[in-house]
């Protein structure tokens, strides 16, 4: 398989698996013209690494687009129609280099400090395993998934649609832990989780530490997870212990979590104070802007992607409601003029999981724009357009998520 | 990890992960005495192969007990508490050597002949993929799972509890295919599926071919599957196409299926006519004995298995109802004198799936016999004892399935 280049994943070609579009850009004068229009720095245009970094070597290489050693997404064609994303196809997005694999050698000795409760305490994973257990399916999605669709060239990893997956998490409900420690301290409005990465020397820790605050309402569904997809959580994905906040964007699911504090205010770490904030293009991040917490309703087609044979075809995709359960998905074969409700495929794994959908369709020869539009049980539907914002966060517009399929 | 021997998995030691019991047998005069009592042939007593056969090399070696190149089971301690069994931990039981891996290189060209319908036809997997799709979770379990518990030394692979797993299957509902072909021919009482293995020369095909008949009532839930756990079905587990009959014992889920016929009678292949028949010890198999079709209600504890620390412990296990949905699981910490209902863990994947269960328990120091007893929605509960039968099939007695845990 030919490695992709960062260029091929730019805004004009968010689907790196579309060779038709690729050929328009690569190895031609047009390529460089496109690059300069996009305003990428030269570093972003280097060749994609051919091999996976060591800590992710167990992943299915051909199912992934490797953006960098810290950022890999699932190819759109590898998302498939499964209720659960196989672990070796799940995207990776690390804000800092992962700790050594040795942290998961004896997961039960990993310690997490619980603060801002009546009786603060340091607990090992072994302790947590005796306090309670739950298994929850939820969508894990990077805030910047679909960033490549933004025409202003939002900075950050140029994700197509694959910085998302549906995962089965097992761990202790956070509320069980907090109840055992006497409940949250008075005035607590946020749950602030700190990652256990080793911070590079010579930099102000506040500018790089992974420390995220979510509102205390998240406690109803949050868990401290030690298993992913029915196996011990790998260090690749945050083992021995990860804060999981079902329905919330990926960054809030803090890996290698070493501290959880109930706090009156949000942390002033950069990743919270100015990072992961929705704001207009050109505006700097600030604490008064909306933080990337609850995910919105969303869907996208996963097959077919480029070409199909005329006649009966099965249109597949995935859809989810974020913190709200999914109600339905409609599919259009004519770019959104007419819609028909698709059928969900497989068991319902709960309100935070995604649901694969399928629709049989007769496709005549020609070019078809296939789009999907999900609606949650609160009546929220995906909008048609995108809401342009500086960092390209939270894009759930159905227009960009469609695929153009040539049927012959 | 030290390889197990076949000896260590004999009826007196069905749990090969119990080193306490192991030490009683291995390297002592008692070992040979035990062997002769069991009546095993010397061949069955050879060392377990250290490595996996090529076609299963992708499996998690440490999670498996390798009985032979065609038979591998999941260690009891690796079954865990997951709603789905990870593919690389799933047991393998092949009645014939697997076809070459090349059969799954282009799965869509694999052909299956459908006979005994109004309009018989040969269809490719590509054709089937356009006819319909469903995703179903179901337990896959060998008829002889738990054979090692039978004191008469039932012949066949000496499975402990690990010839079972819960799998997510994706494929076309068989009834969609049959409807498209005009429905079953008149008088059809069985669905007879034939495997596509290459048969060794010089033997009567009827004595070795994998060809199984199930009653037509199975059509309501049966599917022709091309995916397992949200990935293309490997040739290791029957890809490109496998007949899946949810709630039925493993042998009916014919791998590499190349022919499906609606028939008035059951096939006279040996595997159906005299194999997989429940009969008294010492009696030969015959067509008038019950065939291994619908599975019965069953459960077993998966943790703790041998030792635990005194105080609060989490008791884990798995339970399923076969073709009938599960109602509840009770757990006893005193060998069945008193019972308490356990809690199901994780989402309900449907009536044919297993459900992990968990119960928090205060365990004082001492030896504890922990047993579980499942009940289905028709009111069937696991019996205490085993029903002795020639080949050690269908064992769901809760007594043998318990574990003795030393708490200190």
mmCIF file of N, CA and C in Angstrom, chain A residues 262-334:
data_model
loop_
_atom_site.group_PDB
_atom_site.id
_atom_site.type_symbol
_atom_site.label_atom_id
_atom_site.label_comp_id
_atom_site.label_asym_id
_atom_site.label_seq_id
_atom_site.Cartn_x
_atom_site.Cartn_y
_atom_site.Cartn_z
ATOM 1 N N UNK A 262 -12.118 17.129 42.580
ATOM 2 C CA UNK A 262 -13.355 17.898 42.470
ATOM 3 C C UNK A 262 -13.002 19.328 42.832
ATOM 4 N N UNK A 263 -13.239 20.219 41.884
ATOM 5 C CA UNK A 263 -12.737 21.591 42.027
ATOM 6 C C UNK A 263 -13.842 22.607 41.785
ATOM 7 N N UNK A 264 -13.630 23.800 42.370
ATOM 8 C CA UNK A 264 -14.609 24.868 42.174
ATOM 9 C C UNK A 264 -14.431 25.483 40.788
ATOM 10 N N UNK A 265 -13.184 25.534 40.347
ATOM 11 C CA UNK A 265 -12.887 26.146 39.053
ATOM 12 C C UNK A 265 -12.240 25.142 38.111
ATOM 13 N N UNK A 266 -12.253 25.506 36.834
ATOM 14 C CA UNK A 266 -11.540 24.696 35.862
ATOM 15 C C UNK A 266 -10.033 24.894 36.051
ATOM 16 N N UNK A 267 -9.267 23.896 35.665
ATOM 17 C CA UNK A 267 -7.812 24.031 35.737
ATOM 18 C C UNK A 267 -7.348 25.163 34.821
ATOM 19 N N UNK A 268 -6.213 25.780 35.208
ATOM 20 C CA UNK A 268 -5.661 26.823 34.340
ATOM 21 C C UNK A 268 -4.586 26.262 33.401
ATOM 22 N N UNK A 269 -4.506 24.933 33.300
ATOM 23 C CA UNK A 269 -3.591 24.343 32.314
ATOM 24 C C UNK A 269 -4.016 24.813 30.920
ATOM 25 N N UNK A 270 -3.031 24.995 30.060
ATOM 26 C CA UNK A 270 -3.306 25.559 28.727
ATOM 27 C C UNK A 270 -4.331 24.728 27.948
ATOM 28 N N UNK A 271 -4.240 23.404 28.080
ATOM 29 C CA UNK A 271 -5.114 22.513 27.312
ATOM 30 C C UNK A 271 -6.591 22.741 27.658
ATOM 31 N N UNK A 272 -6.826 23.326 28.846
ATOM 32 C CA UNK A 272 -8.194 23.625 29.275
ATOM 33 C C UNK A 272 -8.503 25.120 29.096
ATOM 34 N N UNK A 273 -7.572 25.965 29.518
ATOM 35 C CA UNK A 273 -7.860 27.402 29.570
ATOM 36 C C UNK A 273 -8.023 28.008 28.178
ATOM 37 N N UNK A 274 -7.127 27.653 27.264
ATOM 38 C CA UNK A 274 -7.227 28.243 25.920
ATOM 39 C C UNK A 274 -7.333 27.184 24.826
ATOM 40 N N UNK A 275 -6.946 25.942 25.168
ATOM 41 C CA UNK A 275 -7.048 24.879 24.184
ATOM 42 C C UNK A 275 -8.448 24.278 24.182
ATOM 43 N N UNK A 276 -8.809 23.672 23.049
ATOM 44 C CA UNK A 276 -10.098 22.984 22.927
ATOM 45 C C UNK A 276 -11.278 23.917 23.250
ATOM 46 N N UNK A 277 -11.183 25.144 22.698
ATOM 47 C CA UNK A 277 -12.242 26.142 22.847
ATOM 48 C C UNK A 277 -12.780 26.499 21.468
ATOM 49 N N UNK A 278 -14.081 26.555 21.377
ATOM 50 C CA UNK A 278 -14.722 26.936 20.112
ATOM 51 C C UNK A 278 -14.735 28.454 20.002
ATOM 52 N N UNK A 279 -14.136 28.965 18.921
ATOM 53 C CA UNK A 279 -14.159 30.408 18.696
ATOM 54 C C UNK A 279 -14.035 30.676 17.209
ATOM 55 N N UNK A 280 -14.368 31.920 16.843
ATOM 56 C CA UNK A 280 -14.362 32.279 15.429
ATOM 57 C C UNK A 280 -12.951 32.176 14.852
ATOM 58 N N UNK A 281 -12.895 32.038 13.564
ATOM 59 C CA UNK A 281 -11.605 31.962 12.880
ATOM 60 C C UNK A 281 -10.786 33.219 13.163
ATOM 61 N N UNK A 282 -9.544 33.031 13.530
ATOM 62 C CA UNK A 282 -8.659 34.171 13.781
ATOM 63 C C UNK A 282 -8.617 34.610 15.235
ATOM 64 N N UNK A 283 -9.520 34.062 16.055
ATOM 65 C CA UNK A 283 -9.592 34.460 17.469
ATOM 66 C C UNK A 283 -8.767 33.481 18.308
ATOM 67 N N UNK A 284 -8.089 34.029 19.328
ATOM 68 C CA UNK A 284 -7.311 33.179 20.222
ATOM 69 C C UNK A 284 -8.215 32.483 21.237
ATOM 70 N N UNK A 285 -7.763 31.333 21.724
ATOM 71 C CA UNK A 285 -8.540 30.593 22.713
ATOM 72 C C UNK A 285 -8.547 31.284 24.060
ATOM 73 N N UNK A 286 -9.692 31.216 24.762
ATOM 74 C CA UNK A 286 -9.827 31.851 26.076
ATOM 75 C C UNK A 286 -10.885 31.106 26.889
ATOM 76 N N UNK A 287 -10.774 31.242 28.239
ATOM 77 C CA UNK A 287 -11.655 30.465 29.120
ATOM 78 C C UNK A 287 -13.150 30.765 28.983
ATOM 79 N N UNK A 288 -13.500 31.904 28.402
ATOM 80 C CA UNK A 288 -14.936 32.213 28.328
ATOM 81 C C UNK A 288 -15.600 31.615 27.083
ATOM 82 N N UNK A 289 -14.817 30.918 26.271
ATOM 83 C CA UNK A 289 -15.402 30.279 25.077
ATOM 84 C C UNK A 289 -15.834 28.854 25.428
ATOM 85 N N UNK A 290 -16.798 28.312 24.684
ATOM 86 C CA UNK A 290 -17.266 26.948 24.998
ATOM 87 C C UNK A 290 -16.130 25.918 24.917
ATOM 88 N N UNK A 291 -16.048 25.067 25.927
ATOM 89 C CA UNK A 291 -15.041 24.013 25.951
ATOM 90 C C UNK A 291 -15.571 22.791 25.206
ATOM 91 N N UNK A 292 -14.674 21.963 24.711
ATOM 92 C CA UNK A 292 -15.089 20.763 23.972
ATOM 93 C C UNK A 292 -15.474 19.665 24.963
ATOM 94 N N UNK A 293 -16.714 19.711 25.400
ATOM 95 C CA UNK A 293 -17.218 18.719 26.337
ATOM 96 C C UNK A 293 -18.151 17.728 25.633
ATOM 97 N N UNK A 294 -19.474 17.944 25.744
ATOM 98 C CA UNK A 294 -20.421 16.991 25.157
ATOM 99 C C UNK A 294 -20.329 16.985 23.626
ATOM 100 N N UNK A 295 -20.340 15.805 23.063
ATOM 101 C CA UNK A 295 -20.316 15.670 21.600
ATOM 102 C C UNK A 295 -21.719 15.907 21.038
ATOM 103 N N UNK A 296 -21.764 16.312 19.784
ATOM 104 C CA UNK A 296 -23.056 16.526 19.132
ATOM 105 C C UNK A 296 -23.434 15.333 18.241
ATOM 106 N N UNK A 297 -24.672 15.344 17.795
ATOM 107 C CA UNK A 297 -25.188 14.241 16.970
ATOM 108 C C UNK A 297 -24.475 14.228 15.618
ATOM 109 N N UNK A 298 -24.190 13.038 15.134
ATOM 110 C CA UNK A 298 -23.312 12.958 13.966
ATOM 111 C C UNK A 298 -23.448 11.613 13.265
ATOM 112 N N UNK A 299 -23.110 11.577 12.001
ATOM 113 C CA UNK A 299 -23.103 10.320 11.246
ATOM 114 C C UNK A 299 -22.254 10.505 10.008
ATOM 115 N N UNK A 300 -21.809 9.409 9.451
ATOM 116 C CA UNK A 300 -21.169 9.460 8.138
ATOM 117 C C UNK A 300 -21.236 8.095 7.481
ATOM 118 N N UNK A 301 -21.201 8.140 6.162
ATOM 119 C CA UNK A 301 -21.245 6.919 5.362
ATOM 120 C C UNK A 301 -19.853 6.291 5.363
ATOM 121 N N UNK A 302 -19.806 4.963 5.465
ATOM 122 C CA UNK A 302 -18.507 4.269 5.426
ATOM 123 C C UNK A 302 -18.357 3.381 4.190
ATOM 124 N N UNK A 303 -19.458 3.111 3.495
ATOM 125 C CA UNK A 303 -19.382 2.330 2.254
ATOM 126 C C UNK A 303 -20.696 2.517 1.478
ATOM 127 N N UNK A 304 -20.640 2.591 0.133
ATOM 128 C CA UNK A 304 -19.429 2.646 -0.686
ATOM 129 C C UNK A 304 -18.796 4.026 -0.607
ATOM 130 N N UNK A 305 -17.512 4.127 -1.003
ATOM 131 C CA UNK A 305 -16.807 5.400 -0.867
ATOM 132 C C UNK A 305 -16.479 6.073 -2.193
ATOM 133 N N UNK A 306 -16.181 5.274 -3.201
ATOM 134 C CA UNK A 306 -15.714 5.891 -4.457
ATOM 135 C C UNK A 306 -16.470 5.372 -5.668
ATOM 136 N N UNK A 307 -16.495 4.050 -5.779
ATOM 137 C CA UNK A 307 -17.111 3.443 -6.948
ATOM 138 C C UNK A 307 -18.047 2.329 -6.508
ATOM 139 N N UNK A 308 -19.000 2.013 -7.381
ATOM 140 C CA UNK A 308 -19.913 0.902 -7.115
ATOM 141 C C UNK A 308 -20.429 0.391 -8.446
ATOM 142 N N UNK A 309 -20.957 -0.826 -8.414
ATOM 143 C CA UNK A 309 -21.578 -1.384 -9.619
ATOM 144 C C UNK A 309 -23.048 -0.996 -9.629
ATOM 145 N N UNK A 310 -23.592 -0.760 -10.793
ATOM 146 C CA UNK A 310 -25.007 -0.373 -10.856
ATOM 147 C C UNK A 310 -25.874 -1.528 -10.378
ATOM 148 N N UNK A 311 -27.021 -1.186 -9.852
ATOM 149 C CA UNK A 311 -27.920 -2.188 -9.282
ATOM 150 C C UNK A 311 -28.018 -2.017 -7.779
ATOM 151 N N UNK A 312 -28.360 -3.118 -7.123
ATOM 152 C CA UNK A 312 -28.575 -3.047 -5.681
ATOM 153 C C UNK A 312 -27.242 -2.910 -4.934
ATOM 154 N N UNK A 313 -27.197 -1.924 -4.053
ATOM 155 C CA UNK A 313 -26.021 -1.695 -3.218
ATOM 156 C C UNK A 313 -26.444 -1.522 -1.762
ATOM 157 N N UNK A 314 -25.566 -1.873 -0.864
ATOM 158 C CA UNK A 314 -25.819 -1.635 0.549
ATOM 159 C C UNK A 314 -25.007 -0.414 0.969
ATOM 160 N N UNK A 315 -25.719 0.594 1.467
ATOM 161 C CA UNK A 315 -25.054 1.798 1.969
ATOM 162 C C UNK A 315 -24.863 1.611 3.475
ATOM 163 N N UNK A 316 -23.628 1.734 3.930
ATOM 164 C CA UNK A 316 -23.311 1.575 5.354
ATOM 165 C C UNK A 316 -22.799 2.878 5.957
ATOM 166 N N UNK A 317 -22.975 3.004 7.247
ATOM 167 C CA UNK A 317 -22.392 4.137 7.955
ATOM 168 C C UNK A 317 -22.504 3.946 9.449
ATOM 169 N N UNK A 318 -22.030 4.934 10.189
ATOM 170 C CA UNK A 318 -22.140 4.917 11.651
ATOM 171 C C UNK A 318 -22.746 6.241 12.118
ATOM 172 N N UNK A 319 -23.430 6.193 13.258
ATOM 173 C CA UNK A 319 -24.119 7.376 13.776
ATOM 174 C C UNK A 319 -24.158 7.321 15.287
ATOM 175 N N UNK A 320 -24.117 8.487 15.907
ATOM 176 C CA UNK A 320 -24.219 8.537 17.367
ATOM 177 C C UNK A 320 -24.758 9.882 17.819
ATOM 178 N N UNK A 321 -25.224 9.890 19.061
ATOM 179 C CA UNK A 321 -25.846 11.108 19.579
ATOM 180 C C UNK A 321 -24.997 11.840 20.605
ATOM 181 N N UNK A 322 -23.826 11.305 20.938
ATOM 182 C CA UNK A 322 -23.000 11.955 21.965
ATOM 183 C C UNK A 322 -23.515 11.597 23.351
ATOM 184 N N UNK A 323 -23.957 12.603 24.101
ATOM 185 C CA UNK A 323 -24.512 12.302 25.429
ATOM 186 C C UNK A 323 -25.994 11.980 25.358
ATOM 187 N N UNK A 324 -26.591 12.161 24.204
ATOM 188 C CA UNK A 324 -28.026 11.887 24.021
ATOM 189 C C UNK A 324 -28.161 10.667 23.107
ATOM 190 N N UNK A 325 -29.079 9.784 23.418
ATOM 191 C CA UNK A 325 -29.251 8.581 22.601
ATOM 192 C C UNK A 325 -29.689 8.944 21.186
ATOM 193 N N UNK A 326 -29.392 8.053 20.278
ATOM 194 C CA UNK A 326 -29.711 8.259 18.871
ATOM 195 C C UNK A 326 -31.158 7.858 18.600
ATOM 196 N N UNK A 327 -31.815 8.644 17.763
ATOM 197 C CA UNK A 327 -33.197 8.325 17.397
ATOM 198 C C UNK A 327 -33.257 7.640 16.027
ATOM 199 N N UNK A 328 -32.651 8.245 15.021
ATOM 200 C CA UNK A 328 -32.728 7.692 13.660
ATOM 201 C C UNK A 328 -31.638 8.277 12.767
ATOM 202 N N UNK A 329 -31.467 7.640 11.643
ATOM 203 C CA UNK A 329 -30.560 8.149 10.610
ATOM 204 C C UNK A 329 -31.296 8.123 9.290
ATOM 205 N N UNK A 330 -31.255 9.227 8.581
ATOM 206 C CA UNK A 330 -31.798 9.278 7.228
ATOM 207 C C UNK A 330 -30.649 9.331 6.237
ATOM 208 N N UNK A 331 -30.885 8.719 5.090
ATOM 209 C CA UNK A 331 -29.860 8.688 4.042
ATOM 210 C C UNK A 331 -30.437 9.291 2.776
ATOM 211 N N UNK A 332 -29.633 10.055 2.093
ATOM 212 C CA UNK A 332 -30.028 10.634 0.810
ATOM 213 C C UNK A 332 -29.057 10.185 -0.267
ATOM 214 N N UNK A 333 -29.618 9.830 -1.417
ATOM 215 C CA UNK A 333 -28.774 9.400 -2.544
ATOM 216 C C UNK A 333 -28.600 10.518 -3.561
ATOM 217 N N UNK A 334 -29.206 11.658 -3.265
ATOM 218 C CA UNK A 334 -29.170 12.776 -4.226
ATOM 219 C C UNK A 334 -28.678 14.058 -3.554
#
